Amino acid sequence: MCASSFHPDVWTAGSALLLHRSSPEGKASRLSKSSAISISRDWVLTHGTVLDPIVNTSDAISKFISSITPGQLTEAPVEVAKQLEFSVLRELNATIEQHIGRVAYAWICPLLMETFDRFFSTWKFYERDMCRSPLQRVLFLLVRVDSDRPQKNPSTAEQALRYLHTQSSSRSFARGAPVEIVSSPFGNLWLINSMAQGIVSNLIGGVVITDAYVFPKSEGGPVYVVSPNSGNRTLVGMVIVTMTWCQNEWVHYTFAANLALCLSVVLQQKHRPLPSIKSTIRHDKPSALDRGVVMVTCGINKGTGVLVDKDTGTFLTCSHVIEEAPEMEISIVIFRGGRYSRVPAKLLFSNTEMLPYDVAVLRVEPSMLDPSLEPVQFSDAPIVQGEPVVAVGFALLLSTRPTVSCGIVSKSLDCMLMTTCCIQSGFSGGPIISRKTGRMLGMIASNVESMDSSVHYQRMSLSVPVAVLSKPLRQYLLTDNVDVLRSLVSDDPIVKKTWALEFRLPSKL
């Protein structure tokens, strides 16, 4: 049957909360719960994280999961369906409606498997209350609501999924698009349909990464792209990871499954080839947000560089990114001719002193540059507190397109700019861009850490204002004299204390 046989209702494309109905014997020591996507009155889609800790108490469930062939919609045996019975809670007209549902079908997404294996194999995922098995991370569960209740013309599982695929494929989106996530944090009924907002930060294989921050048990919740003009929402994803670490760094981003891609695999769309990593990794084209940024590498360090002048191949980055030079070669990574390649960079200036500002200037042979690169334009307007901005950088170990994060200017000083963008390792040297003008306001240098360095505050980022950078760079480009770049080092005591976040109250006279 085609998707048009499916009839949407008041429950379609909303959010739900699933609470496991423990067996009479009380074998489930903890109540399993998760957010979910309401496809219709009859069908709810959720994520494999809802199986913790049930999966550890049932051999039948474990065997069922391990028997699923990736990419195939698999019906749950009666024994498994009985054990996976949930209260389905959905909000309608300010009232919580409760129904009973059982897992009727499940599938493992091969596109997500490949994405995690290729790009996130070294990452650590929260294991105490979430996925103990990598299979659960790529597992979808389709819940049939009130399956024992007689119905007129009930929709089939395939009809429900095809309708969901049609909806999620109806709108293309790219990095920087506004998103909303609706979920039930911690599986708490009082928090049902809580909202988080952010932007699409990156698109990698079958994974949508967003800086909209949610909490455990939000897995399964719907992710919407929001039209900036009309405010209309389009369902595009489902939350699959809320907590993860990369090289012991807590990642403050949310992972969602790209529903259009993941559903096309399980439904085996005949009018299009099945998506693969190669076809999905670069479907997001360069945008105005990142057309002037590159990855910078030096030894084990990795950061971001900003193209200042294309004719001379001049780039800005942070000194700490290239601190292993000259013992280690400095390179920029460009995407050209359908592949990534490294181009050597010459170090023109680096601040080797323990003084502000953390700035380095590089030069690359212009003929080696990606022709699509364009220099970032510096803003000459006053920076306004509360101004919406976006940070751009090659976050963590990801070597695909740059990651972007939205925020506001929380504090603007002559020598320092602070924003609420989510800054992770690899952003250093990247630009803070005004969302109003598209011009660069500052260069990302760091985020803030606790006194004992045990905690990093990713959403409190510090940048060097363009007012500090523009004059020395302009003089250098006019004179080709690297000595003028020395003014990028400041021994002003006020500047030093500001960047060290030190303060001393004035004494009373």
Short mmCIF file of C-alpha atoms in Angstrom, two decimals:
data_model
loop_
_atom_site.label_atom_id
_atom_site.label_comp_id
_atom_site.label_asym_id
_atom_site.label_seq_id
_atom_site.Cartn_x
_atom_site.Cartn_y
_atom_site.Cartn_z
CA MET A 1 0.00 0.00 0.00
CA CYS A 2 1.10 3.58 -0.56
CA ALA A 3 1.57 6.29 2.01
CA SER A 4 -1.70 7.97 0.97
CA SER A 5 -3.64 5.07 2.60
CA PHE A 6 -2.45 6.35 5.93
CA HIS A 7 -4.71 8.89 7.61
CA PRO A 8 -2.98 11.38 9.94
CA ASP A 9 -4.85 12.46 13.04
CA VAL A 10 -4.48 14.79 16.04
CA TRP A 11 -1.65 12.61 17.36
CA THR A 12 0.48 12.76 14.21
CA ALA A 13 4.06 14.15 14.38
CA GLY A 14 3.85 14.89 18.08
CA SER A 15 5.83 13.74 21.10
CA ALA A 16 5.09 10.94 23.54
CA LEU A 17 6.41 9.46 26.78
CA LEU A 18 6.74 5.69 27.18
CA LEU A 19 6.76 4.06 30.63
CA HIS A 20 7.40 0.33 30.83
CA ARG A 21 4.64 -1.64 32.51
CA SER A 22 6.59 -3.92 34.86
CA SER A 23 5.62 -7.57 34.93
CA PRO A 24 3.51 -8.85 37.85
CA GLU A 25 6.55 -10.69 39.13
CA GLY A 26 8.34 -7.32 39.40
CA LYS A 27 11.39 -8.57 37.56
CA ALA A 28 12.23 -5.09 36.23
CA SER A 29 14.19 -3.49 39.05
CA ARG A 30 13.94 -0.06 37.47
CA LEU A 31 11.17 1.47 35.40
CA SER A 32 12.29 1.84 31.80
CA LYS A 33 11.14 5.00 30.12
CA SER A 34 11.85 7.08 27.06
CA SER A 35 10.56 9.84 24.84
CA ALA A 36 9.01 8.91 21.49
CA ILE A 37 7.51 10.19 18.25
CA SER A 38 3.76 9.88 17.90
CA ILE A 39 3.07 8.88 14.30
CA SER A 40 -0.68 8.50 14.80
CA ARG A 41 -3.26 7.30 17.32
CA ASP A 42 -2.15 3.75 16.55
CA TRP A 43 1.63 3.99 16.16
CA VAL A 44 4.55 5.38 18.15
CA LEU A 45 8.24 5.25 17.20
CA THR A 46 10.98 5.20 19.83
CA HIS A 47 14.66 4.39 20.29
CA GLY A 48 16.49 1.31 21.60
CA THR A 49 17.61 3.09 24.77
CA VAL A 50 14.17 2.41 26.23
CA LEU A 51 15.19 -1.25 26.59
CA ASP A 52 17.57 -0.51 29.47
CA PRO A 53 17.40 -2.23 31.89
CA ILE A 54 14.76 -4.62 30.50
CA VAL A 55 17.12 -6.17 27.99
CA ASN A 56 19.34 -7.45 30.80
CA THR A 57 16.46 -9.30 32.44
CA SER A 58 15.10 -11.18 29.44
CA ASP A 59 16.85 -13.74 27.24
CA ALA A 60 13.95 -13.55 24.80
CA ILE A 61 14.46 -9.81 24.22
CA SER A 62 18.23 -10.19 23.92
CA LYS A 63 17.87 -13.00 21.39
CA PHE A 64 15.31 -11.02 19.42
CA ILE A 65 17.62 -8.00 19.09
CA SER A 66 20.61 -10.09 18.11
CA SER A 67 18.55 -11.92 15.47
CA ILE A 68 17.53 -8.74 13.61
CA THR A 69 19.14 -8.36 10.21
CA PRO A 70 20.25 -4.72 9.79
CA GLY A 71 17.94 -2.85 7.44
CA GLN A 72 15.00 -5.25 7.78
CA LEU A 73 11.76 -4.40 9.56
CA THR A 74 11.33 -7.36 11.91
CA GLU A 75 8.13 -8.35 13.70
CA ALA A 76 8.46 -8.94 17.43
CA PRO A 77 7.49 -12.44 18.62
CA VAL A 78 4.43 -12.62 20.86
CA GLU A 79 6.58 -13.44 23.91
CA VAL A 80 8.75 -10.36 23.32
CA ALA A 81 5.79 -8.08 22.61
CA LYS A 82 4.16 -9.07 25.91
CA GLN A 83 7.34 -8.21 27.80
CA LEU A 84 7.67 -4.89 26.00
CA GLU A 85 4.37 -3.36 27.01
CA PHE A 86 4.32 0.38 27.74
CA SER A 87 2.03 3.09 28.97
CA VAL A 88 1.90 5.60 26.11
CA LEU A 89 1.40 9.11 27.44
CA ARG A 90 0.58 11.98 25.08
CA GLU A 91 -0.60 15.50 25.68
CA LEU A 92 -3.72 16.69 23.88
CA ASN A 93 -5.44 20.01 24.63
CA ALA A 94 -3.52 20.40 27.91
CA THR A 95 -4.65 16.93 29.03
CA ILE A 96 -2.45 13.85 29.36
CA GLU A 97 -4.00 10.92 27.51
CA GLN A 98 -2.84 7.40 28.40
CA HIS A 99 -2.98 4.30 26.24
CA ILE A 100 -1.32 0.90 26.28
CA GLY A 101 1.09 -0.15 23.58
CA ARG A 102 3.41 -3.02 22.74
CA VAL A 103 6.53 -3.18 20.60
CA ALA A 104 5.31 -4.71 17.35
CA TYR A 105 8.32 -4.23 15.08
CA ALA A 106 11.98 -3.32 15.33
CA TRP A 107 14.85 -2.63 12.98
CA ILE A 108 18.54 -1.89 13.14
CA CYS A 109 19.70 0.95 10.91
CA PRO A 110 22.82 -0.01 8.89
CA LEU A 111 23.47 3.62 7.95
CA LEU A 112 23.72 4.58 11.63
CA MET A 113 25.90 1.54 12.28
CA GLU A 114 28.33 2.65 9.59
CA THR A 115 28.26 6.26 10.78
CA PHE A 116 29.10 5.34 14.37
CA ASP A 117 31.75 2.82 13.31
CA ARG A 118 33.49 5.24 10.98
CA PHE A 119 33.27 8.54 12.82
CA PHE A 120 32.53 7.81 16.47
CA SER A 121 34.28 4.52 17.20
CA THR A 122 36.56 6.12 19.82
CA TRP A 123 33.80 8.07 21.53
CA LYS A 124 32.34 6.95 24.82
CA PHE A 125 28.61 6.91 25.38
CA TYR A 126 26.81 7.13 28.68
CA GLU A 127 26.34 3.59 29.90
CA ARG A 128 24.74 3.72 33.32
CA ASP A 129 21.21 4.50 32.16
CA MET A 130 21.61 4.29 28.41
CA CYS A 131 23.00 2.11 25.68
CA ARG A 132 25.07 -0.76 27.04
CA SER A 133 25.07 -2.38 23.62
CA PRO A 134 26.09 -0.56 20.43
CA LEU A 135 23.10 -2.24 18.78
CA GLN A 136 20.68 -0.38 21.02
CA ARG A 137 22.16 2.90 19.78
CA VAL A 138 21.05 2.10 16.21
CA LEU A 139 17.81 0.29 17.11
CA PHE A 140 14.33 1.62 16.29
CA LEU A 141 11.20 0.27 17.97
CA LEU A 142 7.72 0.64 16.52
CA VAL A 143 5.00 0.48 19.18
CA ARG A 144 1.44 -0.54 18.31
CA VAL A 145 -0.99 1.33 20.55
CA ASP A 146 -3.99 -0.57 21.93
CA SER A 147 -3.25 -3.52 19.67
CA ASP A 148 -6.01 -5.58 21.29
CA ARG A 149 -8.67 -2.95 20.58
CA PRO A 150 -10.87 -3.63 17.52
CA GLN A 151 -10.43 -0.88 14.89
CA LYS A 152 -11.86 0.09 11.55
CA ASN A 153 -9.30 0.00 8.75
CA PRO A 154 -6.23 -0.01 11.00
CA SER A 155 -3.07 1.23 9.33
CA THR A 156 -0.18 -1.14 8.88
CA ALA A 157 3.34 -0.61 10.19
CA GLU A 158 4.64 -0.02 6.67
CA GLN A 159 1.95 2.56 5.96
CA ALA A 160 2.82 4.42 9.15
CA LEU A 161 6.55 4.43 8.38
CA ARG A 162 6.02 5.45 4.76
CA TYR A 163 3.91 8.39 5.89
CA LEU A 164 6.61 9.37 8.39
CA HIS A 165 9.22 9.11 5.63
CA THR A 166 7.14 11.32 3.34
CA GLN A 167 6.86 13.97 6.05
CA SER A 168 10.54 13.91 7.01
CA SER A 169 11.61 14.07 3.35
CA SER A 170 9.36 17.01 2.52
CA ARG A 171 11.93 19.64 3.40
CA SER A 172 15.67 19.82 2.89
CA PHE A 173 17.79 21.39 5.59
CA ALA A 174 21.41 22.25 6.20
CA ARG A 175 23.77 23.31 8.93
CA GLY A 176 22.58 26.47 10.65
CA ALA A 177 18.88 25.66 10.27
CA PRO A 178 16.84 26.41 13.43
CA VAL A 179 15.67 23.29 15.26
CA GLU A 180 13.38 22.38 18.14
CA ILE A 181 13.38 19.19 20.17
CA VAL A 182 10.30 18.13 22.14
CA SER A 183 10.87 15.44 24.76
CA SER A 184 10.31 14.30 28.34
CA PRO A 185 13.61 14.80 30.23
CA PHE A 186 14.42 12.00 32.68
CA GLY A 187 11.15 10.34 31.65
CA ASN A 188 9.33 12.61 34.08
CA LEU A 189 5.62 13.03 33.43
CA TRP A 190 5.66 16.58 34.79
CA LEU A 191 8.26 17.47 32.14
CA ILE A 192 6.41 15.94 29.20
CA ASN A 193 6.70 17.96 25.97
CA SER A 194 9.60 20.08 27.22
CA MET A 195 11.25 22.09 24.46
CA ALA A 196 14.88 22.76 23.56
CA GLN A 197 16.03 25.02 20.74
CA GLY A 198 19.23 25.35 18.75
CA ILE A 199 20.48 24.88 15.22
CA VAL A 200 21.65 22.04 13.02
CA SER A 201 25.34 21.96 13.92
CA ASN A 202 26.53 19.24 11.55
CA LEU A 203 25.31 16.43 9.30
CA ILE A 204 27.39 13.25 9.30
CA GLY A 205 26.10 10.14 7.58
CA GLY A 206 22.80 9.25 9.21
CA VAL A 207 23.40 11.51 12.22
CA VAL A 208 22.16 15.06 12.72
CA ILE A 209 24.20 16.90 15.36
CA THR A 210 22.53 19.85 17.08
CA ASP A 211 23.49 22.25 19.84
CA ALA A 212 19.94 22.07 21.19
CA TYR A 213 20.76 20.50 24.54
CA VAL A 214 18.52 17.83 26.05
CA PHE A 215 18.75 15.41 28.95
CA PRO A 216 18.74 11.62 29.46
CA LYS A 217 15.48 9.87 28.56
CA SER A 218 14.91 12.41 25.79
CA GLU A 219 16.03 9.65 23.41
CA GLY A 220 13.25 8.89 20.96
CA GLY A 221 11.95 12.46 21.00
CA PRO A 222 11.17 14.29 17.75
CA VAL A 223 13.53 16.85 16.21
CA TYR A 224 11.96 19.54 14.04
CA VAL A 225 13.42 22.06 11.61
CA VAL A 226 11.66 25.39 12.06
CA SER A 227 10.95 27.79 9.22
CA PRO A 228 12.44 31.18 10.14
CA ASN A 229 9.69 32.90 8.16
CA SER A 230 6.48 31.08 9.06
CA GLY A 231 7.54 29.29 12.23
CA ASN A 232 6.14 26.04 10.83
CA ARG A 233 7.88 22.87 11.99
CA THR A 234 8.93 19.87 9.90
CA LEU A 235 9.83 16.59 11.59
CA VAL A 236 13.34 15.61 10.45
CA GLY A 237 14.94 13.54 13.20
CA MET A 238 14.74 11.47 16.36
CA VAL A 239 17.03 11.93 19.36
CA ILE A 240 19.38 8.95 19.79
CA VAL A 241 22.23 10.20 22.02
CA THR A 242 22.08 12.78 24.81
CA MET A 243 25.39 12.21 26.59
CA THR A 244 28.77 11.36 25.09
CA TRP A 245 32.48 11.98 25.58
CA CYS A 246 35.29 12.44 23.07
CA GLN A 247 38.81 11.98 24.48
CA ASN A 248 37.41 12.50 27.98
CA GLU A 249 35.75 15.77 26.94
CA TRP A 250 32.04 15.98 27.67
CA VAL A 251 30.31 16.79 24.39
CA HIS A 252 27.45 19.25 24.84
CA TYR A 253 25.74 18.34 21.59
CA THR A 254 22.73 16.12 20.89
CA PHE A 255 22.78 13.35 18.26
CA ALA A 256 19.64 12.62 16.26
CA ALA A 257 18.87 10.09 13.55
CA ASN A 258 18.18 11.66 10.16
CA LEU A 259 14.73 10.14 9.66
CA ALA A 260 14.52 10.66 5.90
CA LEU A 261 17.75 8.72 5.36
CA CYS A 262 17.19 6.06 8.01
CA LEU A 263 13.62 5.34 6.94
CA SER A 264 14.58 5.12 3.27
CA VAL A 265 16.88 2.23 4.20
CA VAL A 266 14.31 0.16 6.05
CA LEU A 267 11.58 0.92 3.52
CA GLN A 268 13.99 0.22 0.64
CA GLN A 269 12.78 3.12 -1.47
CA LYS A 270 12.75 1.93 -5.08
CA HIS A 271 12.88 5.39 -6.63
CA ARG A 272 16.25 6.25 -5.11
CA PRO A 273 19.48 4.41 -4.27
CA LEU A 274 20.02 3.43 -0.69
CA PRO A 275 22.02 6.11 1.12
CA SER A 276 25.58 5.36 2.11
CA ILE A 277 28.25 7.19 4.03
CA LYS A 278 29.81 8.37 0.76
CA SER A 279 26.54 9.82 -0.51
CA THR A 280 25.48 11.45 2.74
CA ILE A 281 28.68 12.76 4.22
CA ARG A 282 28.99 15.66 1.80
CA HIS A 283 25.41 16.35 0.76
CA ASP A 284 25.58 19.50 2.88
CA LYS A 285 27.30 22.05 0.67
CA PRO A 286 29.57 24.87 1.88
CA SER A 287 27.58 27.80 3.19
CA ALA A 288 28.23 31.44 3.98
CA LEU A 289 28.86 30.32 7.55
CA ASP A 290 32.03 28.40 6.74
CA ARG A 291 33.27 29.36 3.29
CA GLY A 292 36.27 31.11 4.86
CA VAL A 293 37.36 28.48 7.39
CA VAL A 294 39.74 25.53 7.18
CA MET A 295 41.08 22.87 9.51
CA VAL A 296 44.60 23.54 10.84
CA THR A 297 46.82 20.70 12.08
CA CYS A 298 50.22 20.66 13.74
CA GLY A 299 51.47 17.44 15.32
CA ILE A 300 48.71 16.08 17.53
CA ASN A 301 46.91 19.42 17.68
CA LYS A 302 43.96 20.38 15.55
CA GLY A 303 42.07 23.63 15.29
CA THR A 304 40.41 26.00 12.88
CA GLY A 305 41.83 28.70 10.62
CA VAL A 306 40.16 31.79 9.16
CA LEU A 307 41.06 33.02 5.68
CA VAL A 308 41.87 36.73 5.97
CA ASP A 309 43.26 37.46 2.50
CA LYS A 310 42.89 35.14 -0.49
CA ASP A 311 45.46 36.85 -2.74
CA THR A 312 48.27 36.21 -0.25
CA GLY A 313 46.83 33.05 1.35
CA THR A 314 46.89 34.61 4.84
CA PHE A 315 45.10 32.79 7.67
CA LEU A 316 44.42 33.43 11.34
CA THR A 317 44.41 30.72 14.01
CA CYS A 318 45.36 30.29 17.67
CA SER A 319 48.96 30.05 18.83
CA HIS A 320 48.20 27.01 20.97
CA VAL A 321 46.99 25.12 17.89
CA ILE A 322 50.45 25.34 16.27
CA GLU A 323 52.53 25.24 19.45
CA GLU A 324 54.49 22.18 18.23
CA ALA A 325 55.94 24.16 15.32
CA PRO A 326 58.58 24.34 13.96
CA GLU A 327 59.39 20.77 15.08
CA MET A 328 56.10 19.66 13.53
CA GLU A 329 54.77 20.83 10.17
CA ILE A 330 51.74 23.11 10.06
CA SER A 331 49.11 22.13 7.52
CA ILE A 332 45.69 23.26 6.48
CA VAL A 333 43.20 20.68 5.28
CA ILE A 334 41.25 21.56 2.17
CA PHE A 335 38.53 19.76 0.22
CA ARG A 336 39.38 19.87 -3.46
CA GLY A 337 38.73 17.62 -6.42
CA GLY A 338 36.36 15.44 -4.40
CA ARG A 339 38.83 14.63 -1.63
CA TYR A 340 40.59 16.11 1.35
CA SER A 341 44.25 17.03 1.14
CA ARG A 342 46.85 18.68 3.35
CA VAL A 343 48.63 21.84 2.24
CA PRO A 344 51.73 23.06 4.11
CA ALA A 345 51.45 26.44 5.82
CA LYS A 346 54.22 28.87 6.70
CA LEU A 347 54.21 30.37 10.19
CA LEU A 348 54.46 34.16 9.96
CA PHE A 349 53.73 35.01 13.57
CA SER A 350 52.92 33.22 16.81
CA ASN A 351 52.56 34.49 20.35
CA THR A 352 55.00 32.29 22.26
CA GLU A 353 54.71 34.34 25.43
CA MET A 354 52.23 33.68 28.22
CA LEU A 355 50.44 36.89 27.31
CA PRO A 356 47.28 37.84 25.44
CA TYR A 357 46.45 37.35 22.65
CA ASP A 358 46.40 33.68 21.61
CA VAL A 359 46.90 34.51 17.93
CA ALA A 360 49.00 33.06 15.12
CA VAL A 361 49.21 34.13 11.47
CA LEU A 362 49.86 31.63 8.67
CA ARG A 363 50.49 31.86 4.95
CA VAL A 364 49.63 29.26 2.32
CA GLU A 365 50.59 29.29 -1.34
CA PRO A 366 47.46 30.89 -2.92
CA SER A 367 47.47 28.50 -5.88
CA MET A 368 46.98 25.60 -3.46
CA LEU A 369 43.77 26.98 -1.97
CA ASP A 370 40.31 25.58 -2.57
CA PRO A 371 38.79 27.97 -5.17
CA SER A 372 35.51 28.02 -3.24
CA LEU A 373 37.17 29.60 -0.20
CA GLU A 374 36.40 33.25 0.38
CA PRO A 375 37.97 35.57 2.98
CA VAL A 376 35.89 36.27 6.07
CA GLN A 377 34.81 39.89 6.31
CA PHE A 378 35.58 41.67 9.60
CA SER A 379 32.81 43.72 11.17
CA ASP A 380 33.51 47.38 11.79
CA ALA A 381 30.31 47.99 13.74
CA PRO A 382 30.10 48.12 17.54
CA ILE A 383 29.44 44.72 19.10
CA VAL A 384 26.12 44.76 20.93
CA GLN A 385 25.42 42.69 24.04
CA GLY A 386 22.71 40.15 23.26
CA GLU A 387 23.52 40.13 19.53
CA PRO A 388 22.79 36.70 18.00
CA VAL A 389 25.93 34.98 16.76
CA VAL A 390 27.17 31.65 15.45
CA ALA A 391 30.50 29.95 16.12
CA VAL A 392 32.17 27.94 13.35
CA GLY A 393 34.91 25.36 13.86
CA PHE A 394 36.18 21.83 13.30
CA ALA A 395 34.97 20.41 16.59
CA LEU A 396 36.43 17.38 18.32
CA LEU A 397 37.81 14.72 15.96
CA LEU A 398 35.37 15.37 13.14
CA SER A 399 37.07 16.13 9.83
CA THR A 400 33.95 16.70 7.74
CA ARG A 401 32.30 20.07 7.26
CA PRO A 402 32.74 22.51 10.16
CA THR A 403 30.41 22.33 13.13
CA VAL A 404 28.33 25.41 13.94
CA SER A 405 26.71 26.55 17.19
CA CYS A 406 24.40 29.46 17.87
CA GLY A 407 24.37 31.79 20.85
CA ILE A 408 24.49 35.44 21.80
CA VAL A 409 27.11 37.96 22.81
CA SER A 410 26.94 37.75 26.58
CA LYS A 411 29.72 40.27 27.24
CA SER A 412 31.66 42.62 24.99
CA LEU A 413 34.89 44.25 26.18
CA ASP A 414 37.55 46.09 24.22
CA CYS A 415 39.97 43.19 24.66
CA MET A 416 37.63 40.19 24.96
CA LEU A 417 34.35 38.88 23.62
CA MET A 418 32.26 36.31 25.49
CA THR A 419 29.45 34.30 23.89
CA THR A 420 27.10 31.46 24.83
CA CYS A 421 27.98 29.34 21.78
CA CYS A 422 28.87 25.72 22.58
CA ILE A 423 32.64 25.53 22.08
CA GLN A 424 34.43 22.17 22.05
CA SER A 425 38.00 21.15 21.24
CA GLY A 426 38.86 22.03 17.64
CA PHE A 427 36.92 25.31 17.56
CA SER A 428 40.06 27.29 18.49
CA GLY A 429 40.89 29.80 15.77
CA GLY A 430 37.37 29.73 14.32
CA PRO A 431 35.22 32.82 13.79
CA ILE A 432 32.33 34.23 15.78
CA ILE A 433 29.93 35.45 13.09
CA SER A 434 27.09 37.95 13.52
CA ARG A 435 23.85 36.32 12.43
CA LYS A 436 22.54 39.73 11.39
CA THR A 437 25.38 40.85 9.12
CA GLY A 438 27.35 37.67 8.38
CA ARG A 439 30.55 39.43 9.40
CA MET A 440 33.18 38.22 11.85
CA LEU A 441 33.11 39.69 15.36
CA GLY A 442 35.96 37.73 16.93
CA MET A 443 38.29 34.72 16.78
CA ILE A 444 37.57 31.88 19.20
CA ALA A 445 40.40 31.31 21.67
CA SER A 446 39.00 29.15 24.48
CA ASN A 447 36.14 28.34 26.76
CA VAL A 448 36.18 28.84 30.53
CA GLU A 449 37.35 26.20 33.00
CA SER A 450 37.11 25.85 36.77
CA MET A 451 39.97 26.89 39.05
CA ASP A 452 41.21 23.30 39.32
CA SER A 453 40.71 22.70 35.56
CA SER A 454 38.37 19.79 36.30
CA VAL A 455 35.34 21.36 34.62
CA HIS A 456 35.09 23.09 31.25
CA TYR A 457 32.15 25.39 30.63
CA GLN A 458 31.54 24.82 26.94
CA ARG A 459 28.80 27.42 26.71
CA MET A 460 30.99 30.25 28.02
CA SER A 461 33.45 30.94 25.20
CA LEU A 462 36.10 33.66 24.96
CA SER A 463 37.19 35.27 21.69
CA VAL A 464 39.64 37.91 20.51
CA PRO A 465 37.60 40.86 19.14
CA VAL A 466 38.19 41.87 15.51
CA ALA A 467 39.04 45.37 16.75
CA VAL A 468 42.23 43.86 18.20
CA LEU A 469 43.03 41.89 15.04
CA SER A 470 42.16 44.21 12.17
CA LYS A 471 44.80 46.96 12.43
CA PRO A 472 47.91 44.71 12.70
CA LEU A 473 46.62 42.47 9.91
CA ARG A 474 45.81 45.42 7.66
CA GLN A 475 49.29 46.87 8.22
CA TYR A 476 50.90 43.53 7.45
CA LEU A 477 48.94 43.08 4.22
CA LEU A 478 49.95 46.58 3.11
CA THR A 479 53.64 46.33 4.02
CA ASP A 480 54.44 42.59 4.02
CA ASN A 481 56.35 43.35 7.23
CA VAL A 482 55.78 40.60 9.81
CA ASP A 483 57.14 42.84 12.58
CA VAL A 484 53.88 44.78 12.67
CA LEU A 485 52.16 41.60 13.90
CA ARG A 486 54.00 42.00 17.21
CA SER A 487 51.22 44.35 18.28
CA LEU A 488 49.02 41.25 18.58
CA VAL A 489 50.81 40.63 21.89
CA SER A 490 49.67 42.72 24.85
CA ASP A 491 51.44 43.19 28.16
CA ASP A 492 48.77 45.59 29.40
CA PRO A 493 47.99 44.51 32.99
CA ILE A 494 44.26 45.11 32.55
CA VAL A 495 44.18 42.97 29.42
CA LYS A 496 46.14 40.22 31.16
CA LYS A 497 43.80 40.21 34.17
CA THR A 498 40.75 40.25 31.93
CA TRP A 499 41.86 37.16 30.02
CA ALA A 500 42.83 35.43 33.27
CA LEU A 501 39.38 36.40 34.63
CA GLU A 502 41.12 37.91 37.65
CA PHE A 503 39.56 40.77 39.54
CA ARG A 504 40.31 42.90 42.55
CA LEU A 505 37.73 45.10 44.20
CA PRO A 506 38.84 48.73 44.53
CA SER A 507 39.85 49.63 48.07
CA LYS A 508 37.64 52.04 49.95
CA LEU A 509 39.20 55.41 50.63
#
